[in-house]
Short mmCIF file of C-alpha atoms in Angstrom, two decimals:
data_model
loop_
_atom_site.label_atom_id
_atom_site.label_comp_id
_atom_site.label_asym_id
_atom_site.label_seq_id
_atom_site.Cartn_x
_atom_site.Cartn_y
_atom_site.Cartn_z
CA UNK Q 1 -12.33 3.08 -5.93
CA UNK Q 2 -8.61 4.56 -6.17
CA UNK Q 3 -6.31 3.78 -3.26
CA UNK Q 4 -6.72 7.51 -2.41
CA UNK Q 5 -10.74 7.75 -2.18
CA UNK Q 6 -10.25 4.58 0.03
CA UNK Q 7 -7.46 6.51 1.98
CA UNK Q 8 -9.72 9.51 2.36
CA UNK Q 9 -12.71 7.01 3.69
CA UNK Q 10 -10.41 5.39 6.70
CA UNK Q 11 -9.36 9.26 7.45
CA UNK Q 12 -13.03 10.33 7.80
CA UNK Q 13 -13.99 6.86 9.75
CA UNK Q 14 -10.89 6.31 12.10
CA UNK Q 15 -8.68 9.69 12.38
CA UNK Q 16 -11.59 12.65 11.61
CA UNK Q 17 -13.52 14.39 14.76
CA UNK Q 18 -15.48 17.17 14.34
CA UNK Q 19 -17.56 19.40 16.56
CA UNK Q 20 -19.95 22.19 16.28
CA UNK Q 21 -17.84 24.04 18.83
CA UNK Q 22 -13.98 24.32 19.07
CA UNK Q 23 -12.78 21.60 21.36
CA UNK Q 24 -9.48 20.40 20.21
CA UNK Q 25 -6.95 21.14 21.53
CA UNK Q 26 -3.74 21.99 18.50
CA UNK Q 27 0.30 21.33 18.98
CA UNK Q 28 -0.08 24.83 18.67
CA UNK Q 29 -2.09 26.23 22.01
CA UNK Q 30 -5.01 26.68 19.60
CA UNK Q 31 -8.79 25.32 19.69
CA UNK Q 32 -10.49 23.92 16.68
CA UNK Q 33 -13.89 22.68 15.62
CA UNK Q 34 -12.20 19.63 13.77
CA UNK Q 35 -9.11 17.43 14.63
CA UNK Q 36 -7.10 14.86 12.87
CA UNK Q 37 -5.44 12.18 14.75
CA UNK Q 38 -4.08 9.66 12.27
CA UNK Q 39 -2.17 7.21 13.78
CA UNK Q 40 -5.32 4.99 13.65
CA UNK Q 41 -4.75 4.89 9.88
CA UNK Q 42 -0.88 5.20 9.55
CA UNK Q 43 -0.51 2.01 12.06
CA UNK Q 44 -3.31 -0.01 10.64
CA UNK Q 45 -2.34 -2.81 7.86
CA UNK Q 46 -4.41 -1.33 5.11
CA UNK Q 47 -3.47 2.52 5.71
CA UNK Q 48 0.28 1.56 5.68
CA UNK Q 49 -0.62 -0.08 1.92
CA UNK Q 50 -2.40 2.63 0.92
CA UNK Q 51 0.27 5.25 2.50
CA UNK Q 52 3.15 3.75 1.05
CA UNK Q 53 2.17 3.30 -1.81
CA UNK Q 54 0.50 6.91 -2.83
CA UNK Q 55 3.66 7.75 -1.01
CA UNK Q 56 6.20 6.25 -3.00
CA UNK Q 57 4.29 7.48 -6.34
CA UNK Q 58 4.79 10.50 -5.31
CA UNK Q 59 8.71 10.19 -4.77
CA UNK Q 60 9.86 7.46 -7.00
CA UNK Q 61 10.63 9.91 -10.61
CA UNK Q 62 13.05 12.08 -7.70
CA UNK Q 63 15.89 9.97 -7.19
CA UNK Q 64 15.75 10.06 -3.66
CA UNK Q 65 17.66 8.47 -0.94
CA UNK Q 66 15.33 8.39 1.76
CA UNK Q 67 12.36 9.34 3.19
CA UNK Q 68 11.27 10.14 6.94
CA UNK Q 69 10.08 13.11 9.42
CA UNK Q 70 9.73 13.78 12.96
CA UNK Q 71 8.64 11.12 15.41
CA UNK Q 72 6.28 9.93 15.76
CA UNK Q 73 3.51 11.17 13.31
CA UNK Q 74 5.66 10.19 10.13
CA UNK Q 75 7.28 6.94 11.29
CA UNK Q 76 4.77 4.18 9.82
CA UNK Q 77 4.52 6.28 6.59
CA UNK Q 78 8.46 6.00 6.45
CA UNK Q 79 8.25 2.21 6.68
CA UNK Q 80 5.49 2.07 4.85
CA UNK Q 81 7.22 3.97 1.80
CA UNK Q 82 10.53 1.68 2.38
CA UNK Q 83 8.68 -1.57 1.96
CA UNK Q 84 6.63 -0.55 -1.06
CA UNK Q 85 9.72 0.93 -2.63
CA UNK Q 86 11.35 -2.25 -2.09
CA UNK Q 87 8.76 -4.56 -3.64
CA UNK Q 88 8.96 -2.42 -6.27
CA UNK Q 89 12.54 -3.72 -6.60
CA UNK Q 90 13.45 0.29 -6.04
CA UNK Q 91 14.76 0.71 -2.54
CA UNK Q 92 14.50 4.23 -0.58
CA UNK Q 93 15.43 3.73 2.73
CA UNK Q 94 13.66 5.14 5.61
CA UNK Q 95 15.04 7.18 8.76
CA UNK Q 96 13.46 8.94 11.87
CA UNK Q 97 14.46 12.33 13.41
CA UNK Q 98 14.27 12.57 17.18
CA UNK Q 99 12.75 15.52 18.72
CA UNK Q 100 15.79 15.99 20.96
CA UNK Q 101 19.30 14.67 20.41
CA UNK Q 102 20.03 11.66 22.59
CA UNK Q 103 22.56 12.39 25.73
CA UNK Q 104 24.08 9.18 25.13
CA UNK Q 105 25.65 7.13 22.34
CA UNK Q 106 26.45 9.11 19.11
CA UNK Q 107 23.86 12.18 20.71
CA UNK Q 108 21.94 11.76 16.88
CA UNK Q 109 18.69 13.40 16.01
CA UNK Q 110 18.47 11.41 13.01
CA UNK Q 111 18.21 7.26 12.91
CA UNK Q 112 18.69 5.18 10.00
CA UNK Q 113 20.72 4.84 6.77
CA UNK Q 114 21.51 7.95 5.97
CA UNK Q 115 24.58 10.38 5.51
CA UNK Q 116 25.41 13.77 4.89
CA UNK Q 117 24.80 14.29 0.74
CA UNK Q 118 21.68 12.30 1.05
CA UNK Q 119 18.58 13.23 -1.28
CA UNK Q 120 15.29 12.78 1.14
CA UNK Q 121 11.68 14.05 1.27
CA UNK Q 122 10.45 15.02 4.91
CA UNK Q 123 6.95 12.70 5.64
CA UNK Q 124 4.54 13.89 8.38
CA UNK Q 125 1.11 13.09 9.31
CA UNK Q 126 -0.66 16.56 9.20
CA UNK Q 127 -0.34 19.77 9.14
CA UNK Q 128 -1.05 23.12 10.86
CA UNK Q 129 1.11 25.55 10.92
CA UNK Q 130 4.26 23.26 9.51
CA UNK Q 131 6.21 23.03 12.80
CA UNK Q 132 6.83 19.54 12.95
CA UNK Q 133 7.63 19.21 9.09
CA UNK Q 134 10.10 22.25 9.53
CA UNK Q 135 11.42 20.49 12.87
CA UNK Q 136 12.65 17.47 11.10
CA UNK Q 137 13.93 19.75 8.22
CA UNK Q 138 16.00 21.60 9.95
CA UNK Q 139 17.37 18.19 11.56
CA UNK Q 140 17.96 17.14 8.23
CA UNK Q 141 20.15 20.37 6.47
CA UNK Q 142 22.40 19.83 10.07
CA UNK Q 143 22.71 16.42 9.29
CA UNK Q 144 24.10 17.13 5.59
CA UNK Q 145 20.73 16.20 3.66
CA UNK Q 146 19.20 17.86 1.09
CA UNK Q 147 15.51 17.96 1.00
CA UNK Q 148 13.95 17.84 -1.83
CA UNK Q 149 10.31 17.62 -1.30
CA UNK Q 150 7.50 17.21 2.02
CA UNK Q 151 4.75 14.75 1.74
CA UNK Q 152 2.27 14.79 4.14
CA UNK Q 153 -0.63 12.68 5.11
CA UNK Q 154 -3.50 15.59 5.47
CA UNK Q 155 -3.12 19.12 4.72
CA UNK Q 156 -5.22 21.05 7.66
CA UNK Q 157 -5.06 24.03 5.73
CA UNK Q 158 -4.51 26.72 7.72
CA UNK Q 159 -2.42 28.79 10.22
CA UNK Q 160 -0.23 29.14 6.67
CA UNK Q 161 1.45 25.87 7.41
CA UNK Q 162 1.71 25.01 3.49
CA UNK Q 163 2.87 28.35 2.62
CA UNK Q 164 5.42 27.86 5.88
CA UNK Q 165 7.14 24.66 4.63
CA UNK Q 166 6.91 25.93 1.19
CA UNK Q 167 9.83 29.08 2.09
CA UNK Q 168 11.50 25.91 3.24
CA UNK Q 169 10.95 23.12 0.86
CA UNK Q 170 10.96 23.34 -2.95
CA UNK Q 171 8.09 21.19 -3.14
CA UNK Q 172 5.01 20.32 -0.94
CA UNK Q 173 2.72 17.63 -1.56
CA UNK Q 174 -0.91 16.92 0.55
CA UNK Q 175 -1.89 13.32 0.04
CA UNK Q 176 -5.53 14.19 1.05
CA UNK Q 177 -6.60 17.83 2.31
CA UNK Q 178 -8.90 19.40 4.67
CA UNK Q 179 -11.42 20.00 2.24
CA UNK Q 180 -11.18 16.87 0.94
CA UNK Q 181 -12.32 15.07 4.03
CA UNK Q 182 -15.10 17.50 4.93
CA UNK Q 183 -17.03 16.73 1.55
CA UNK Q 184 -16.32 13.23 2.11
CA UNK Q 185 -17.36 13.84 5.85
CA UNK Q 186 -20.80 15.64 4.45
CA UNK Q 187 -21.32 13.29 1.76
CA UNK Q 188 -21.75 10.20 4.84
CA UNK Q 189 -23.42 12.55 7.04
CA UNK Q 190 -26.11 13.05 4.34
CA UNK Q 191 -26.48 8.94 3.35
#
């Protein structure tokens, strides 16, 4: 099994709900039949090997700086990228953006080693419509960064939140997609 199938199986056991009628409540106001909440899989020992390490395969050729997002959805994947990258004797250092400056101290949306020039690829744990992802990007381009790529856990697709990030991002990547996990979701139903 490749670290993603196994990624895709603790998504559809621990972070996947589905039912027949629209009951979740989105970020975005909206109902849905299916949610994904995957902090049960970014915070969990195993998920934050397999994360950061489909993660930093992803990021490793781009000569990158850092790597983080929004908080809290892309925090563990950020640490989990950092420590893979640094057993891999490659270091890419990890940062968080705040959803609201602090009023105190240095009044910073963005925490870690970082600094205006900065190549870094925007994490988050899914998407809808892209807010979140575009959130922390826009934190990053008024803290000097230059993003180079998104990476997200799970691709909801829909609400056009891959074609949103896209007019913002030269790159996009899903590590698993909404489709993805439904088959996989079908495929157990039907064992």
């Amino acid at each position: 099994m490749t670290m993603k199938e196994r990624l895709m199986e603790l998504v559809v056991q621990h972070a996947f709900r589905y039912s027949d009628t629209p009951v979740f409540k989105l970020v975005h106001g909206g109902l849905s039949k299916f949610y994904f909440n995957c902090k049960s899989v970014t915070l969990d020992p195993e998920g934050q090997y397999l994360i950061g390490n489909l993660i930093y395969r992803a990021v490793r050729d781009l000569k990158i700086d850092a790597v983080g997002g929004l908080t809290l959805g892309a925090d563990p994947m950020a640490n989990a990228t950092a420590y893979t990258s640094w057993l891999e004797k490659d270091p890419i250092q990890c940062f968080v953006v705040r959803k609201k400056a602090k009023d105190h101290g240095t009044a910073s949306l963005i925490e870690g080693k970082v600094k205006a020039g900065n190549r870094v690829v925007v994490l988050d744990d899914v998407i809808t419509t892209g807010g979140s992802t575009l959130q922390a990007v826009a934190a990053c381009r008024s803290a000097g960064l230059e993003v180079v790529k998104a990476v997200v856990l799970v691709d909801r697709q829909e609400m056009d939140g891959r074609q949103n990030i896209l007019k913002e991002v030269p790159e996009l990547e899903a590590l698993v997609t909404r489709d993805e996990i439904f088959e996989r979701f079908r495929r157990g139903k039907n064992q």
